[in-house]
Amino acid sequence: MACNGDGFNITVRKTVQKIAAAHLEEPPLDLSVKGDAAVWAERLSGALLPWGTVRLSVKGRIEDINGYAEGAWWVQDAAATLPAKLLGDVKGLRVADLCAAPGGKTAELAARGAHVTAVDISASRLRRLKENLARLHLTAEIIQANATEWTPSDPFEAVLLDAPCTATGTIRRNPDIPYLKSEADIATLAGLQARLLHHALGLVKPGGLLVYSTCSLETEEGEAQIESLLSARADAALVPIQFEELGVPSGAVSPSGMLRTLPFHGGGMDGFFAARLIKKR
């Protein structure tokens, strides 16, 4: 890759500049739809993104938008929908959603026919999850527990771990993050993520899938976590992601097959990392 005189990689510089520019744009309103997304895109005069998100340009109260009261959709950033999609067809499967609140991914899995167990340590956040599911007329088993310790009697066919993180991929929605987070926070959260990831793998049946995700731009909270797990555990293997299966830009998937969306991808989305693993038989 080309470098300028001070050794700074030009490609990296351009990427950083594009991220910064995206942070100056007002985030769109993205919806996940229970039914036919194309129908709702037309009904709401929105745009249908390749992976099924309906994007609106409307302003005002969300509660006043057509379909809210009947539970036809929920607000979910386009990037946040992708980790659950990496589990493939979950209809009829037992799926654990760890660190689940406020429940966008739980709703996504339940709407696709999974038998979801939603686990979170926060009682207040779980109350919000219950309220969201009630409005959407969706069901899930809800458990308040520490996901680093929770051990059910039977393993799951699939597990989704959207781990707590610095959320640096959401700066355009939360501009205070650069002032509230520090390198110390990255190190602390990386330690928690590692514990969660190792424990989550133990909850997966042999032959089942584990998807790990964070809304962080930090490699310590993404790629490094997966590389560390794979070097330490012989019972896991990476299942490479193909950008075609999600409909995302090709640049959002690394050569090794891990997802890394950036705020300027897809017309504007949160920065997300995700990797898909299989539990070896």
XYZ file of C-alpha atoms in Angstrom:
281
model
C 0.000 0.000 0.000
C 1.165 3.525 -0.745
C 2.518 5.617 2.097
C 3.226 9.318 2.368
C 6.486 10.805 3.613
C 5.784 10.379 7.318
C 5.019 6.683 6.856
C 1.294 7.000 7.501
C -0.612 4.601 5.309
C -2.607 6.563 2.715
C -5.354 3.954 2.566
C -5.824 4.163 6.326
C -5.843 7.951 6.188
C -8.560 7.948 3.536
C -10.618 5.463 5.539
C -10.344 7.597 8.671
C -11.362 10.681 6.713
C -14.412 8.883 5.313
C -15.395 7.705 8.801
C -15.060 11.245 10.141
C -17.176 12.595 7.285
C -19.855 9.979 7.960
C -19.965 11.050 11.603
C -21.034 14.518 10.458
C -24.078 13.161 8.644
C -27.404 12.703 10.407
C -28.020 8.957 10.823
C -30.921 7.539 8.817
C -33.881 5.835 10.461
C -33.566 2.103 9.781
C -36.359 -0.379 10.443
C -36.441 -4.159 10.718
C -39.767 -5.542 9.531
C -41.575 -8.676 10.687
C -43.365 -9.242 7.402
C -42.680 -8.311 3.792
C -40.018 -5.601 3.898
C -40.681 -4.547 0.297
C -44.341 -3.906 1.101
C -43.442 -1.764 4.097
C -40.767 0.116 2.170
C -43.420 1.118 -0.359
C -46.019 1.853 2.309
C -43.630 4.124 4.223
C -42.014 5.656 1.106
C -38.701 4.208 2.243
C -35.777 2.490 0.568
C -35.260 -1.264 0.778
C -31.609 -2.107 1.450
C -30.158 -5.309 -0.056
C -30.239 -7.235 3.244
C -33.857 -6.343 4.056
C -33.623 -3.168 6.152
C -36.188 -0.457 5.364
C -34.574 2.984 5.461
C -36.712 6.078 6.030
C -36.033 9.771 5.657
C -39.034 10.835 7.753
C -38.694 13.048 10.809
C -40.784 13.239 13.940
C -41.997 10.824 16.584
C -41.301 7.166 15.856
C -44.558 6.241 17.571
C -46.486 8.181 14.920
C -45.088 6.214 11.988
C -47.494 3.791 10.320
C -47.062 0.264 11.678
C -45.586 1.145 15.057
C -48.727 0.563 17.117
C -49.479 -2.754 15.431
C -45.928 -4.001 15.996
C -45.048 -4.376 12.320
C -41.431 -3.243 12.734
C -38.787 -2.042 15.152
C -35.968 0.476 14.899
C -32.616 -1.226 14.296
C -29.546 0.146 12.558
C -28.795 -1.596 9.279
C -25.478 -2.975 10.543
C -27.024 -4.303 13.742
C -29.223 -6.676 11.745
C -26.286 -8.486 10.153
C -24.940 -10.662 13.031
C -28.220 -12.555 13.448
C -28.395 -13.134 9.691
C -25.045 -14.943 9.886
C -26.782 -17.795 11.727
C -28.703 -18.622 8.545
C -32.083 -20.345 8.698
C -32.952 -20.481 12.402
C -36.570 -21.576 12.052
C -37.310 -24.175 14.711
C -33.837 -23.956 16.266
C -33.003 -23.265 19.904
C -30.955 -20.068 19.864
C -29.394 -18.206 22.799
C -29.080 -14.439 22.487
C -26.479 -13.374 25.062
C -26.309 -9.776 26.327
C -29.638 -9.501 24.552
C -31.242 -6.293 25.814
C -32.780 -4.094 24.519
C -33.817 -6.891 22.184
C -33.432 -5.962 18.526
C -31.588 -9.179 17.734
C -33.944 -11.214 19.929
C -36.849 -9.845 17.907
C -35.033 -10.567 14.662
C -34.423 -14.201 15.620
C -37.939 -14.716 16.998
C -39.509 -13.206 13.881
C -37.586 -15.759 11.812
C -39.031 -18.634 13.811
C -36.284 -19.420 16.317
C -36.990 -20.537 19.870
C -35.002 -17.771 21.526
C -33.592 -17.614 25.022
C -32.625 -13.998 25.726
C -30.069 -13.537 28.488
C -28.964 -10.245 30.041
C -27.584 -9.171 33.407
C -29.609 -5.942 33.630
C -33.129 -6.110 35.037
C -34.034 -2.640 33.728
C -32.821 -3.431 30.224
C -34.733 -6.717 30.264
C -37.919 -4.840 31.145
C -37.406 -2.813 27.988
C -36.806 -6.023 26.023
C -40.087 -7.460 27.336
C -41.936 -4.281 26.372
C -40.472 -4.365 22.863
C -41.404 -8.013 22.344
C -44.931 -7.373 23.633
C -45.468 -4.565 21.111
C -44.128 -6.762 18.326
C -46.254 -9.765 19.384
C -43.146 -11.916 19.586
C -42.101 -14.340 22.306
C -38.822 -15.444 23.853
C -37.667 -17.027 27.077
C -36.128 -14.222 29.109
C -33.470 -14.876 31.734
C -31.658 -12.402 33.960
C -28.167 -13.781 34.458
C -24.474 -13.067 34.086
C -23.628 -14.446 30.648
C -20.068 -15.269 31.740
C -21.463 -17.793 34.227
C -24.938 -18.824 33.036
C -25.001 -22.514 32.216
C -28.287 -24.039 31.005
C -29.002 -27.759 31.239
C -28.847 -28.256 27.447
C -26.590 -26.629 24.836
C -28.009 -24.622 21.937
C -27.980 -25.172 18.213
C -26.867 -21.576 17.772
C -25.630 -18.770 20.012
C -25.430 -15.047 19.266
C -23.131 -12.989 21.489
C -23.374 -9.257 20.915
C -20.842 -8.363 23.575
C -20.618 -5.161 25.634
C -18.058 -2.853 24.021
C -16.828 0.716 23.729
C -19.466 1.329 21.019
C -17.043 3.415 18.957
C -18.890 2.295 15.850
C -21.921 4.339 16.950
C -20.260 7.735 17.370
C -22.508 9.352 14.747
C -25.461 8.492 17.015
C -23.584 9.030 20.278
C -21.097 11.880 19.772
C -20.110 11.870 23.465
C -18.359 8.481 23.139
C -14.912 9.888 22.230
C -15.036 11.966 25.420
C -16.317 9.169 27.666
C -14.200 6.215 26.524
C -10.466 5.692 26.988
C -7.815 3.088 26.214
C -8.370 1.717 29.710
C -12.004 1.037 28.804
C -10.891 -0.906 25.730
C -8.636 -3.120 27.840
C -11.297 -3.698 30.502
C -13.997 -4.550 27.987
C -11.656 -6.755 25.965
C -11.113 -8.865 29.072
C -14.867 -9.202 29.596
C -15.414 -10.027 25.927
C -12.837 -12.810 26.080
C -14.573 -14.379 29.086
C -17.954 -14.100 27.398
C -16.672 -15.574 24.159
C -15.022 -18.597 25.770
C -18.129 -19.285 27.870
C -20.479 -18.807 24.901
C -18.626 -21.457 22.903
C -19.354 -23.914 25.679
C -23.105 -23.289 25.242
C -23.084 -24.448 21.607
C -23.860 -28.006 20.533
C -21.181 -29.756 18.466
C -21.838 -28.745 14.875
C -23.667 -25.592 15.967
C -22.821 -21.969 15.210
C -21.603 -19.106 17.383
C -21.695 -15.546 16.103
C -19.695 -12.951 18.025
C -20.285 -9.246 17.386
C -19.559 -5.787 18.761
C -20.450 -2.270 17.641
C -16.822 -1.225 18.050
C -14.183 -0.072 15.589
C -11.362 -1.353 17.803
C -9.526 -4.475 16.646
C -8.968 -5.436 20.300
C -12.730 -5.909 20.569
C -13.098 -7.691 17.229
C -10.487 -9.496 15.163
C -8.090 -9.924 18.092
C -10.787 -11.642 20.153
C -11.423 -14.237 17.457
C -7.747 -14.828 16.771
C -7.099 -15.341 20.482
C -10.008 -17.761 20.851
C -8.970 -19.835 17.846
C -5.396 -20.070 19.094
C -6.566 -21.211 22.519
C -9.447 -23.528 21.595
C -9.220 -26.601 19.403
C -13.007 -27.048 19.438
C -13.781 -23.998 17.279
C -13.230 -23.047 13.656
C -13.975 -19.912 11.683
C -16.780 -20.130 9.128
C -15.844 -17.417 6.623
C -18.487 -14.848 5.739
C -19.156 -14.116 2.075
C -20.247 -10.558 1.326
C -22.738 -11.927 -1.226
C -24.708 -13.772 1.465
C -25.470 -10.489 3.230
C -25.592 -8.088 0.293
C -23.033 -5.790 1.948
C -20.190 -4.012 0.135
C -17.281 -6.355 -0.587
C -14.999 -4.118 1.462
C -17.047 -4.914 4.568
C -15.687 -8.490 4.673
C -12.015 -9.197 5.352
C -9.977 -11.708 3.325
C -10.239 -14.142 6.253
C -14.043 -13.867 6.220
C -14.854 -11.581 9.130
C -17.388 -8.749 8.893
C -16.264 -5.182 9.559
C -18.808 -2.513 8.594
C -17.739 1.122 8.725
C -19.946 4.215 9.139
C -19.661 5.134 5.457
C -20.695 1.688 4.170
C -24.136 1.138 2.681
C -25.072 4.801 2.608
C -24.439 5.095 6.348
C -24.504 2.441 9.067
C -22.978 1.767 12.451
C -19.489 0.358 12.646
C -19.886 -3.321 13.476
C -17.656 -6.353 13.760
C -18.893 -9.934 13.497
C -17.360 -13.362 13.090
C -19.020 -16.754 12.654
C -17.636 -19.856 14.321
C -18.606 -23.506 14.311
C -18.292 -25.777 17.324
C -16.324 -28.790 16.159
C -17.892 -32.213 16.551
